[in-house]
């Protein structure tokens, strides 16, 4: 009898990760010959030893989340283009004694967008990315592939410059004054900062009264479902989206890598996740 494929997500904190719900939903729906997907708390200080133990105990693949994606990238023997360019790995497979890494966040971001949004708001359109951390790297990499004209704002401007250099992407790094001047010209505005993640904090990086009506507003935050950023977009009658579809998209790409099977029933999954 062949052993069931073992997969899990590692990170810190991990308690509230939705990845087990998503992967186990697909494992069950598609009758995949795999063990239940688990969540395992691993901090940065014991990342390398924990990874060795998990490989020794027979795991086939792991998802890697905050704050371990850069460390995972550094441990990989083989990397895909998305992992190399973003310098982070969120999906690992252990094959033939090697650690293979990829980053499915960029494809997850693209997957989350309706075709008409890509055509009307991204392809050769002015897109503003707020933030220059790990998720901004994934978003900028994906936007560049979709032929966007990219601008970036980050509290620490040097990080925005470094991000563009590492990705090999030409983008404008804007300061607060420039953002104000150009707000009405953006077709897409994506928040990748952690502002709005914690109760009580507000994201005031954009004056939404200046945003043009055809612009699309995206916040990678999915908990709360309507962040302060999205609430302001809604109050100004703008179209908007949170990060839930991207979460599902990055998981779908990882699932495909491990099980060679396209997950489905995503509308059912989305309503399930929204109720949690
Ligand atoms: P992630 O992996 O989710 O992208 P990260 O790499 O820690 O997380 O990046 C967090 C982003 O949120 C960064 O762009 C950070 O700005 P700095 O590079 O200046 O640190 C941004 N951020 C966090 N708190 C912020 C705040 N209070 N105001 C503005 N930007 C903030």
PDB file of C-alpha atoms and ligand atoms in Angstrom:
ATOM      1  CA  UNK A   1       0.000   0.000   0.000  1.00  0.00           C
ATOM      2  CA  UNK A   2       1.336   3.452  -0.910  1.00  0.00           C
ATOM      3  CA  UNK A   3       1.625   5.916   1.940  1.00  0.00           C
ATOM      4  CA  UNK A   4      -0.857   8.823   1.964  1.00  0.00           C
ATOM      5  CA  UNK A   5       0.673  12.149   0.924  1.00  0.00           C
ATOM      6  CA  UNK A   6       1.290  14.314   3.990  1.00  0.00           C
ATOM      7  CA  UNK A   7       0.928  18.102   3.667  1.00  0.00           C
ATOM      8  CA  UNK A   8       0.672  20.981   6.137  1.00  0.00           C
ATOM      9  CA  UNK A   9       1.137  24.699   6.646  1.00  0.00           C
ATOM     10  CA  UNK A  10       3.890  26.024   8.910  1.00  0.00           C
ATOM     11  CA  UNK A  11       4.230  29.515  10.383  1.00  0.00           C
ATOM     12  CA  UNK A  12       3.783  31.608  13.507  1.00  0.00           C
ATOM     13  CA  UNK A  13       1.099  32.295  14.624  1.00  0.00           C
ATOM     14  CA  UNK A  14      -0.661  29.425  12.886  1.00  0.00           C
ATOM     15  CA  UNK A  15      -3.775  28.828  15.023  1.00  0.00           C
ATOM     16  CA  UNK A  16      -6.093  30.934  12.810  1.00  0.00           C
ATOM     17  CA  UNK A  17      -4.772  29.765   9.427  1.00  0.00           C
ATOM     18  CA  UNK A  18      -7.584  28.957   6.970  1.00  0.00           C
ATOM     19  CA  UNK A  19      -5.326  26.778   4.790  1.00  0.00           C
ATOM     20  CA  UNK A  20      -6.394  23.477   6.476  1.00  0.00           C
ATOM     21  CA  UNK A  21     -10.070  24.273   5.787  1.00  0.00           C
ATOM     22  CA  UNK A  22      -9.306  25.046   2.128  1.00  0.00           C
ATOM     23  CA  UNK A  23      -7.025  22.071   1.399  1.00  0.00           C
ATOM     24  CA  UNK A  24      -9.136  19.557   3.318  1.00  0.00           C
ATOM     25  CA  UNK A  25     -12.249  20.786   1.486  1.00  0.00           C
ATOM     26  CA  UNK A  26     -10.569  19.949  -1.850  1.00  0.00           C
ATOM     27  CA  UNK A  27      -8.953  16.709  -0.598  1.00  0.00           C
ATOM     28  CA  UNK A  28     -12.446  15.486   0.369  1.00  0.00           C
ATOM     29  CA  UNK A  29     -14.298  16.821  -2.681  1.00  0.00           C
ATOM     30  CA  UNK A  30     -11.787  15.346  -5.108  1.00  0.00           C
ATOM     31  CA  UNK A  31     -11.170  12.099  -3.220  1.00  0.00           C
ATOM     32  CA  UNK A  32      -7.451  12.738  -3.149  1.00  0.00           C
ATOM     33  CA  UNK A  33      -5.293   9.979  -1.723  1.00  0.00           C
ATOM     34  CA  UNK A  34      -3.800  12.239   0.947  1.00  0.00           C
ATOM     35  CA  UNK A  35      -3.693  12.511   4.731  1.00  0.00           C
ATOM     36  CA  UNK A  36      -5.614  15.442   6.262  1.00  0.00           C
ATOM     37  CA  UNK A  37      -3.720  18.712   5.743  1.00  0.00           C
ATOM     38  CA  UNK A  38      -2.397  19.999   9.068  1.00  0.00           C
ATOM     39  CA  UNK A  39      -1.200  23.236  10.666  1.00  0.00           C
ATOM     40  CA  UNK A  40       2.064  23.231  12.572  1.00  0.00           C
ATOM     41  CA  UNK A  41       3.440  26.094  14.650  1.00  0.00           C
ATOM     42  CA  UNK A  42       7.036  26.836  13.615  1.00  0.00           C
ATOM     43  CA  UNK A  43       8.893  30.033  14.515  1.00  0.00           C
ATOM     44  CA  UNK A  44      11.863  31.542  12.675  1.00  0.00           C
ATOM     45  CA  UNK A  45      14.380  30.526  15.379  1.00  0.00           C
ATOM     46  CA  UNK A  46      13.770  26.807  14.830  1.00  0.00           C
ATOM     47  CA  UNK A  47      12.775  26.901  11.157  1.00  0.00           C
ATOM     48  CA  UNK A  48      15.723  24.855   9.822  1.00  0.00           C
ATOM     49  CA  UNK A  49      15.608  22.102  12.447  1.00  0.00           C
ATOM     50  CA  UNK A  50      11.805  21.845  12.239  1.00  0.00           C
ATOM     51  CA  UNK A  51      11.960  21.582   8.460  1.00  0.00           C
ATOM     52  CA  UNK A  52      14.530  18.769   8.717  1.00  0.00           C
ATOM     53  CA  UNK A  53      12.290  16.892  11.173  1.00  0.00           C
ATOM     54  CA  UNK A  54       9.212  17.302   8.954  1.00  0.00           C
ATOM     55  CA  UNK A  55      11.096  16.056   5.899  1.00  0.00           C
ATOM     56  CA  UNK A  56      12.417  13.066   7.897  1.00  0.00           C
ATOM     57  CA  UNK A  57       8.922  12.217   9.082  1.00  0.00           C
ATOM     58  CA  UNK A  58       7.707  11.886   5.510  1.00  0.00           C
ATOM     59  CA  UNK A  59       5.946  15.122   4.599  1.00  0.00           C
ATOM     60  CA  UNK A  60       5.542  15.479   0.854  1.00  0.00           C
ATOM     61  CA  UNK A  61       4.804  19.206   0.770  1.00  0.00           C
ATOM     62  CA  UNK A  62       4.439  22.245   2.994  1.00  0.00           C
ATOM     63  CA  UNK A  63       2.880  25.651   2.734  1.00  0.00           C
ATOM     64  CA  UNK A  64       4.946  28.298   4.421  1.00  0.00           C
ATOM     65  CA  UNK A  65       3.423  31.440   5.840  1.00  0.00           C
ATOM     66  CA  UNK A  66       4.432  34.503   7.868  1.00  0.00           C
ATOM     67  CA  UNK A  67       7.221  34.964   8.956  1.00  0.00           C
ATOM     68  CA  UNK A  68       9.001  32.077   7.224  1.00  0.00           C
ATOM     69  CA  UNK A  69       8.646  32.653   3.470  1.00  0.00           C
ATOM     70  CA  UNK A  70      12.074  34.287   3.036  1.00  0.00           C
ATOM     71  CA  UNK A  71      13.775  31.616   5.187  1.00  0.00           C
ATOM     72  CA  UNK A  72      12.072  28.919   3.110  1.00  0.00           C
ATOM     73  CA  UNK A  73      13.346  30.570  -0.066  1.00  0.00           C
ATOM     74  CA  UNK A  74      16.895  30.420   1.319  1.00  0.00           C
ATOM     75  CA  UNK A  75      16.597  26.670   2.087  1.00  0.00           C
ATOM     76  CA  UNK A  76      15.411  25.579  -1.371  1.00  0.00           C
ATOM     77  CA  UNK A  77      17.629  23.617  -3.772  1.00  0.00           C
ATOM     78  CA  UNK A  78      15.393  24.318  -6.772  1.00  0.00           C
ATOM     79  CA  UNK A  79      13.256  27.403  -7.293  1.00  0.00           C
ATOM     80  CA  UNK A  80      10.667  28.527  -9.807  1.00  0.00           C
ATOM     81  CA  UNK A  81      10.858  31.981 -11.407  1.00  0.00           C
ATOM     82  CA  UNK A  82       8.171  33.408  -9.078  1.00  0.00           C
ATOM     83  CA  UNK A  83      10.114  32.279  -5.988  1.00  0.00           C
ATOM     84  CA  UNK A  84      13.436  33.534  -7.357  1.00  0.00           C
ATOM     85  CA  UNK A  85      12.073  36.945  -8.297  1.00  0.00           C
ATOM     86  CA  UNK A  86      10.023  37.517  -5.131  1.00  0.00           C
ATOM     87  CA  UNK A  87      12.781  35.938  -2.991  1.00  0.00           C
ATOM     88  CA  UNK A  88      10.197  34.006  -1.053  1.00  0.00           C
ATOM     89  CA  UNK A  89       8.670  30.534  -1.135  1.00  0.00           C
ATOM     90  CA  UNK A  90       5.181  29.714   0.151  1.00  0.00           C
ATOM     91  CA  UNK A  91       5.011  26.169  -1.261  1.00  0.00           C
ATOM     92  CA  UNK A  92       7.601  23.423  -0.880  1.00  0.00           C
ATOM     93  CA  UNK A  93       7.810  19.890  -2.279  1.00  0.00           C
ATOM     94  CA  UNK A  94      10.330  17.310  -1.147  1.00  0.00           C
ATOM     95  CA  UNK A  95      11.400  15.108  -4.042  1.00  0.00           C
ATOM     96  CA  UNK A  96      14.473  12.981  -4.731  1.00  0.00           C
ATOM     97  CA  UNK A  97      16.300  14.382  -1.690  1.00  0.00           C
ATOM     98  CA  UNK A  98      15.827  17.991  -2.799  1.00  0.00           C
ATOM     99  CA  UNK A  99      13.700  20.883  -1.578  1.00  0.00           C
ATOM    100  CA  UNK A 100      11.741  22.445  -4.437  1.00  0.00           C
ATOM    101  CA  UNK A 101      10.170  25.843  -3.777  1.00  0.00           C
ATOM    102  CA  UNK A 102       7.703  28.054  -5.522  1.00  0.00           C
ATOM    103  CA  UNK A 103       5.680  31.128  -4.647  1.00  0.00           C
ATOM    104  CA  UNK A 104       2.032  30.764  -5.604  1.00  0.00           C
ATOM    105  CA  UNK A 105       1.015  34.195  -4.247  1.00  0.00           C
ATOM    106  CA  UNK A 106       1.466  36.006  -7.602  1.00  0.00           C
ATOM    107  CA  UNK A 107      -0.642  33.480  -9.498  1.00  0.00           C
ATOM    108  CA  UNK A 108      -3.149  33.548  -6.621  1.00  0.00           C
ATOM    109  CA  UNK A 109      -3.462  37.310  -7.035  1.00  0.00           C
ATOM    110  CA  UNK A 110      -3.998  37.010 -10.792  1.00  0.00           C
ATOM    111  CA  UNK A 111      -6.486  34.146 -10.330  1.00  0.00           C
ATOM    112  CA  UNK A 112      -8.508  36.301  -7.911  1.00  0.00           C
ATOM    113  CA  UNK A 113      -9.212  38.958 -10.529  1.00  0.00           C
ATOM    114  CA  UNK A 114     -12.120  38.890 -12.965  1.00  0.00           C
ATOM    115  CA  UNK A 115     -11.048  39.043 -16.631  1.00  0.00           C
ATOM    116  CA  UNK A 116     -12.848  42.332 -17.133  1.00  0.00           C
ATOM    117  CA  UNK A 117     -10.914  43.933 -14.262  1.00  0.00           C
ATOM    118  CA  UNK A 118      -7.626  42.812 -15.817  1.00  0.00           C
ATOM    119  CA  UNK A 119      -8.674  44.320 -19.153  1.00  0.00           C
ATOM    120  CA  UNK A 120     -10.207  47.543 -17.846  1.00  0.00           C
ATOM    121  CA  UNK A 121      -8.094  48.316 -14.793  1.00  0.00           C
ATOM    122  CA  UNK A 122      -4.721  46.578 -15.176  1.00  0.00           C
ATOM    123  CA  UNK A 123      -3.533  45.893 -18.725  1.00  0.00           C
ATOM    124  CA  UNK A 124      -1.586  49.056 -19.684  1.00  0.00           C
ATOM    125  CA  UNK A 125      -3.403  50.917 -16.910  1.00  0.00           C
ATOM    126  CA  UNK A 126      -2.058  52.928 -13.977  1.00  0.00           C
ATOM    127  CA  UNK A 127      -1.845  50.697 -10.891  1.00  0.00           C
ATOM    128  CA  UNK A 128      -0.795  51.848  -7.437  1.00  0.00           C
ATOM    129  CA  UNK A 129       0.591  49.383  -4.898  1.00  0.00           C
ATOM    130  CA  UNK A 130       0.689  50.476  -1.254  1.00  0.00           C
ATOM    131  CA  UNK A 131       3.472  48.735   0.662  1.00  0.00           C
ATOM    132  CA  UNK A 132       6.745  47.071  -0.250  1.00  0.00           C
ATOM    133  CA  UNK A 133       6.837  43.979   1.970  1.00  0.00           C
ATOM    134  CA  UNK A 134       6.539  40.311   1.042  1.00  0.00           C
ATOM    135  CA  UNK A 135       3.013  40.463  -0.345  1.00  0.00           C
ATOM    136  CA  UNK A 136       3.793  43.610  -2.340  1.00  0.00           C
ATOM    137  CA  UNK A 137       6.541  41.631  -4.091  1.00  0.00           C
ATOM    138  CA  UNK A 138       3.998  39.028  -5.186  1.00  0.00           C
ATOM    139  CA  UNK A 139       1.496  41.661  -6.320  1.00  0.00           C
ATOM    140  CA  UNK A 140       4.055  43.730  -8.262  1.00  0.00           C
ATOM    141  CA  UNK A 141       5.441  40.574  -9.931  1.00  0.00           C
ATOM    142  CA  UNK A 142       1.888  39.602 -10.996  1.00  0.00           C
ATOM    143  CA  UNK A 143       0.912  43.121 -12.126  1.00  0.00           C
ATOM    144  CA  UNK A 144       4.052  43.350 -14.240  1.00  0.00           C
ATOM    145  CA  UNK A 145       3.121  40.064 -15.959  1.00  0.00           C
ATOM    146  CA  UNK A 146      -0.313  41.605 -16.670  1.00  0.00           C
ATOM    147  CA  UNK A 147       1.384  44.638 -18.342  1.00  0.00           C
ATOM    148  CA  UNK A 148       0.432  47.193 -15.709  1.00  0.00           C
ATOM    149  CA  UNK A 149       1.989  50.635 -15.436  1.00  0.00           C
ATOM    150  CA  UNK A 150       3.049  50.334 -11.783  1.00  0.00           C
ATOM    151  CA  UNK A 151       3.565  52.932  -9.040  1.00  0.00           C
ATOM    152  CA  UNK A 152       4.516  52.039  -5.479  1.00  0.00           C
ATOM    153  CA  UNK A 153       4.162  53.899  -2.223  1.00  0.00           C
ATOM    154  CA  UNK A 154       5.892  52.667   0.911  1.00  0.00           C
ATOM    155  CA  UNK A 155       6.445  54.307   4.301  1.00  0.00           C
ATOM    156  CA  UNK A 156      10.104  53.311   3.897  1.00  0.00           C
ATOM    157  CA  UNK A 157      10.847  54.357   0.284  1.00  0.00           C
ATOM    158  CA  UNK A 158      14.188  52.487   0.085  1.00  0.00           C
ATOM    159  CA  UNK A 159      12.268  49.210   0.346  1.00  0.00           C
ATOM    160  CA  UNK A 160      10.165  50.123  -2.690  1.00  0.00           C
ATOM    161  CA  UNK A 161      13.322  50.860  -4.705  1.00  0.00           C
ATOM    162  CA  UNK A 162      14.915  47.572  -3.596  1.00  0.00           C
ATOM    163  CA  UNK A 163      11.730  45.644  -4.463  1.00  0.00           C
ATOM    164  CA  UNK A 164      11.814  47.010  -8.040  1.00  0.00           C
ATOM    165  CA  UNK A 165      15.536  46.236  -8.412  1.00  0.00           C
ATOM    166  CA  UNK A 166      15.087  42.648  -7.166  1.00  0.00           C
ATOM    167  CA  UNK A 167      12.073  42.006  -9.377  1.00  0.00           C
ATOM    168  CA  UNK A 168      13.638  43.738 -12.367  1.00  0.00           C
ATOM    169  CA  UNK A 169      10.449  45.771 -12.727  1.00  0.00           C
ATOM    170  CA  UNK A 170      10.300  49.398 -13.796  1.00  0.00           C
ATOM    171  CA  UNK A 171       7.939  51.193 -11.439  1.00  0.00           C
ATOM    172  CA  UNK A 172       7.590  54.695 -10.029  1.00  0.00           C
ATOM    173  CA  UNK A 173       8.285  54.994  -6.336  1.00  0.00           C
ATOM    174  CA  UNK A 174       6.031  57.803  -5.138  1.00  0.00           C
ATOM    175  CA  UNK A 175       6.067  59.893  -1.977  1.00  0.00           C
ATOM    176  CA  UNK A 176       2.970  61.113  -0.144  1.00  0.00           C
ATOM    177  CA  UNK A 177       2.882  64.420  -2.059  1.00  0.00           C
ATOM    178  CA  UNK A 178       3.017  62.626  -5.417  1.00  0.00           C
ATOM    179  CA  UNK A 179       0.290  60.188  -4.364  1.00  0.00           C
ATOM    180  CA  UNK A 180      -2.028  63.107  -3.571  1.00  0.00           C
ATOM    181  CA  UNK A 181      -1.312  64.693  -6.947  1.00  0.00           C
ATOM    182  CA  UNK A 182      -1.850  61.479  -8.880  1.00  0.00           C
ATOM    183  CA  UNK A 183      -4.715  59.857  -6.910  1.00  0.00           C
ATOM    184  CA  UNK A 184      -7.329  60.649  -9.578  1.00  0.00           C
ATOM    185  CA  UNK A 185      -5.268  58.968 -12.312  1.00  0.00           C
ATOM    186  CA  UNK A 186      -5.101  55.429 -10.873  1.00  0.00           C
ATOM    187  CA  UNK A 187      -7.221  52.614 -12.352  1.00  0.00           C
ATOM    188  CA  UNK A 188      -6.308  50.119  -9.626  1.00  0.00           C
ATOM    189  CA  UNK A 189      -5.202  50.707  -6.039  1.00  0.00           C
ATOM    190  CA  UNK A 190      -3.989  47.688  -4.037  1.00  0.00           C
ATOM    191  CA  UNK A 191      -3.272  47.773  -0.330  1.00  0.00           C
ATOM    192  CA  UNK A 192      -0.599  45.252   0.686  1.00  0.00           C
ATOM    193  CA  UNK A 193       0.328  46.956   3.966  1.00  0.00           C
ATOM    194  CA  UNK A 194      -0.741  45.465   7.274  1.00  0.00           C
ATOM    195  CA  UNK A 195      -2.656  48.661   8.118  1.00  0.00           C
ATOM    196  CA  UNK A 196      -6.214  47.665   9.038  1.00  0.00           C
ATOM    197  CA  UNK A 197      -5.312  44.140  10.091  1.00  0.00           C
ATOM    198  CA  UNK A 198      -5.622  44.886  13.780  1.00  0.00           C
ATOM    199  CA  UNK A 199      -8.807  46.152  15.454  1.00  0.00           C
ATOM    200  CA  UNK A 200      -8.789  49.895  15.792  1.00  0.00           C
ATOM    201  CA  UNK A 201      -6.140  50.710  13.191  1.00  0.00           C
ATOM    202  CA  UNK A 202      -7.164  52.662  10.124  1.00  0.00           C
ATOM    203  CA  UNK A 203      -5.593  52.887   6.702  1.00  0.00           C
ATOM    204  CA  UNK A 204      -5.634  56.535   5.674  1.00  0.00           C
ATOM    205  CA  UNK A 205      -3.062  56.315   2.915  1.00  0.00           C
ATOM    206  CA  UNK A 206      -5.566  57.330   0.203  1.00  0.00           C
ATOM    207  CA  UNK A 207      -8.033  60.194  -0.019  1.00  0.00           C
ATOM    208  CA  UNK A 208     -10.864  58.244  -1.640  1.00  0.00           C
ATOM    209  CA  UNK A 209     -12.811  61.369  -2.565  1.00  0.00           C
ATOM    210  CA  UNK A 210     -10.115  61.968  -5.223  1.00  0.00           C
ATOM    211  CA  UNK A 211     -10.270  58.455  -6.747  1.00  0.00           C
ATOM    212  CA  UNK A 212     -11.922  58.185 -10.179  1.00  0.00           C
ATOM    213  CA  UNK A 213     -15.212  56.262 -10.299  1.00  0.00           C
ATOM    214  CA  UNK A 214     -13.969  53.558 -12.690  1.00  0.00           C
ATOM    215  CA  UNK A 215     -11.041  52.657 -10.401  1.00  0.00           C
ATOM    216  CA  UNK A 216     -10.926  49.234  -8.708  1.00  0.00           C
ATOM    217  CA  UNK A 217      -9.861  49.005  -5.067  1.00  0.00           C
ATOM    218  CA  UNK A 218      -8.235  45.860  -3.672  1.00  0.00           C
ATOM    219  CA  UNK A 219      -7.154  45.090  -0.114  1.00  0.00           C
ATOM    220  CA  UNK A 220      -5.179  41.894   0.484  1.00  0.00           C
ATOM    221  CA  UNK A 221      -6.593  41.792   4.014  1.00  0.00           C
ATOM    222  CA  UNK A 222      -9.512  39.320   4.265  1.00  0.00           C
ATOM    223  CA  UNK A 223     -10.053  39.393   8.036  1.00  0.00           C
ATOM    224  CA  UNK A 224     -11.839  41.728   8.724  1.00  0.00           C
ATOM    225  CA  UNK A 225     -13.811  41.134   5.505  1.00  0.00           C
ATOM    226  CA  UNK A 226     -14.310  44.862   5.069  1.00  0.00           C
ATOM    227  CA  UNK A 227     -11.167  46.609   6.223  1.00  0.00           C
ATOM    228  CA  UNK A 228     -11.137  50.335   6.965  1.00  0.00           C
ATOM    229  CA  UNK A 229      -9.609  50.759   3.479  1.00  0.00           C
ATOM    230  CA  UNK A 230     -12.513  48.931   1.797  1.00  0.00           C
ATOM    231  CA  UNK A 231     -15.086  50.717   3.956  1.00  0.00           C
ATOM    232  CA  UNK A 232     -13.803  54.028   2.609  1.00  0.00           C
ATOM    233  CA  UNK A 233     -13.929  52.680  -0.961  1.00  0.00           C
ATOM    234  CA  UNK A 234     -17.529  51.550  -0.399  1.00  0.00           C
ATOM    235  CA  UNK A 235     -18.519  54.918   1.071  1.00  0.00           C
ATOM    236  CA  UNK A 236     -17.235  56.516  -2.133  1.00  0.00           C
ATOM    237  CA  UNK A 237     -19.208  54.104  -4.370  1.00  0.00           C
ATOM    238  CA  UNK A 238     -16.113  52.410  -5.740  1.00  0.00           C
ATOM    239  CA  UNK A 239     -15.820  48.760  -6.752  1.00  0.00           C
ATOM    240  CA  UNK A 240     -13.667  46.754  -4.390  1.00  0.00           C
ATOM    241  CA  UNK A 241     -12.480  43.288  -3.358  1.00  0.00           C
ATOM    242  CA  UNK A 242     -10.803  41.754  -0.306  1.00  0.00           C
ATOM    243  CA  UNK A 243      -8.033  39.130  -0.194  1.00  0.00           C
ATOM    244  CA  UNK A 244     -10.149  35.978   0.226  1.00  0.00           C
ATOM    245  CA  UNK A 245     -10.077  34.961  -3.449  1.00  0.00           C
ATOM    246  CA  UNK A 246      -6.296  35.454  -3.495  1.00  0.00           C
ATOM    247  CA  UNK A 247      -5.989  33.179  -0.460  1.00  0.00           C
ATOM    248  CA  UNK A 248      -7.992  30.529  -2.316  1.00  0.00           C
ATOM    249  CA  UNK A 249      -6.000  31.131  -5.520  1.00  0.00           C
ATOM    250  CA  UNK A 250      -2.599  30.651  -3.920  1.00  0.00           C
ATOM    251  CA  UNK A 251      -3.881  27.498  -2.199  1.00  0.00           C
ATOM    252  CA  UNK A 252      -5.296  26.162  -5.484  1.00  0.00           C
ATOM    253  CA  UNK A 253      -1.921  26.538  -7.180  1.00  0.00           C
ATOM    254  CA  UNK A 254      -0.166  24.730  -4.295  1.00  0.00           C
ATOM    255  CA  UNK A 255      -2.794  21.973  -4.391  1.00  0.00           C
ATOM    256  CA  UNK A 256      -2.138  21.513  -8.109  1.00  0.00           C
ATOM    257  CA  UNK A 257       1.629  21.312  -7.526  1.00  0.00           C
ATOM    258  CA  UNK A 258       1.216  18.522  -4.932  1.00  0.00           C
ATOM    259  CA  UNK A 259      -1.734  16.539  -6.237  1.00  0.00           C
ATOM    260  CA  UNK A 260      -1.689  17.300  -9.976  1.00  0.00           C
ATOM    261  CA  UNK A 261      -5.396  17.982  -9.696  1.00  0.00           C
ATOM    262  CA  UNK A 262      -7.290  21.199 -10.350  1.00  0.00           C
ATOM    263  CA  UNK A 263      -9.389  22.098  -7.310  1.00  0.00           C
ATOM    264  CA  UNK A 264     -12.976  23.122  -7.897  1.00  0.00           C
ATOM    265  CA  UNK A 265     -16.243  24.040  -6.111  1.00  0.00           C
ATOM    266  CA  UNK A 266     -14.715  27.391  -5.228  1.00  0.00           C
ATOM    267  CA  UNK A 267     -17.999  29.246  -4.807  1.00  0.00           C
ATOM    268  CA  UNK A 268     -19.077  26.709  -2.191  1.00  0.00           C
ATOM    269  CA  UNK A 269     -15.669  27.015  -0.521  1.00  0.00           C
ATOM    270  CA  UNK A 270     -15.877  30.813  -0.507  1.00  0.00           C
ATOM    271  CA  UNK A 271     -19.233  30.833   1.245  1.00  0.00           C
ATOM    272  CA  UNK A 272     -17.928  28.275   3.736  1.00  0.00           C
ATOM    273  CA  UNK A 273     -14.916  30.501   4.532  1.00  0.00           C
ATOM    274  CA  UNK A 274     -17.060  33.613   4.781  1.00  0.00           C
ATOM    275  CA  UNK A 275     -19.114  31.964   7.509  1.00  0.00           C
ATOM    276  CA  UNK A 276     -16.099  31.104   9.680  1.00  0.00           C
TER     277      UNK A 276
HETATM  278  P1  LIG B   1       3.673  41.104   4.271  1.00  0.00           P
HETATM  279  O1  LIG B   1       4.469  39.838   4.124  1.00  0.00           O
HETATM  280  O2  LIG B   1       2.243  40.887   4.673  1.00  0.00           O
HETATM  281  O3  LIG B   1       3.788  41.990   3.065  1.00  0.00           O
HETATM  282  P2  LIG B   1       5.653  42.701   5.586  1.00  0.00           P
HETATM  283  O4  LIG B   1       6.665  42.143   4.658  1.00  0.00           O
HETATM  284  O5  LIG B   1       5.973  42.802   7.046  1.00  0.00           O
HETATM  285  O6  LIG B   1       4.290  41.878   5.508  1.00  0.00           O
HETATM  286  O7  LIG B   1       5.232  44.163   5.036  1.00  0.00           O
HETATM  287  C1  LIG B   1       4.372  45.001   5.715  1.00  0.00           C
HETATM  288  C2  LIG B   1       4.125  46.261   4.877  1.00  0.00           C
HETATM  289  O8  LIG B   1       3.196  47.102   5.592  1.00  0.00           O
HETATM  290  C3  LIG B   1       5.376  47.112   4.641  1.00  0.00           C
HETATM  291  O9  LIG B   1       5.274  47.753   3.391  1.00  0.00           O
HETATM  292  C4  LIG B   1       5.274  48.130   5.789  1.00  0.00           C
HETATM  293  O10 LIG B   1       5.954  49.355   5.551  1.00  0.00           O
HETATM  294  P3  LIG B   1       7.534  49.508   5.907  1.00  0.00           P
HETATM  295  O11 LIG B   1       8.281  48.807   4.822  1.00  0.00           O
HETATM  296  O12 LIG B   1       7.766  50.957   5.945  1.00  0.00           O
HETATM  297  O13 LIG B   1       7.717  48.822   7.265  1.00  0.00           O
HETATM  298  C5  LIG B   1       3.778  48.397   5.796  1.00  0.00           C
HETATM  299  N1  LIG B   1       3.308  48.948   7.067  1.00  0.00           N
HETATM  300  C6  LIG B   1       3.170  48.298   8.246  1.00  0.00           C
HETATM  301  N2  LIG B   1       2.715  49.142   9.192  1.00  0.00           N
HETATM  302  C7  LIG B   1       2.556  50.354   8.584  1.00  0.00           C
HETATM  303  C8  LIG B   1       2.126  51.642   9.021  1.00  0.00           C
HETATM  304  N3  LIG B   1       1.754  51.863  10.296  1.00  0.00           N
HETATM  305  N4  LIG B   1       2.091  52.658   8.110  1.00  0.00           N
HETATM  306  C9  LIG B   1       2.444  52.458   6.828  1.00  0.00           C
HETATM  307  N5  LIG B   1       2.881  51.263   6.350  1.00  0.00           N
HETATM  308  C10 LIG B   1       2.935  50.229   7.213  1.00  0.00           C
END
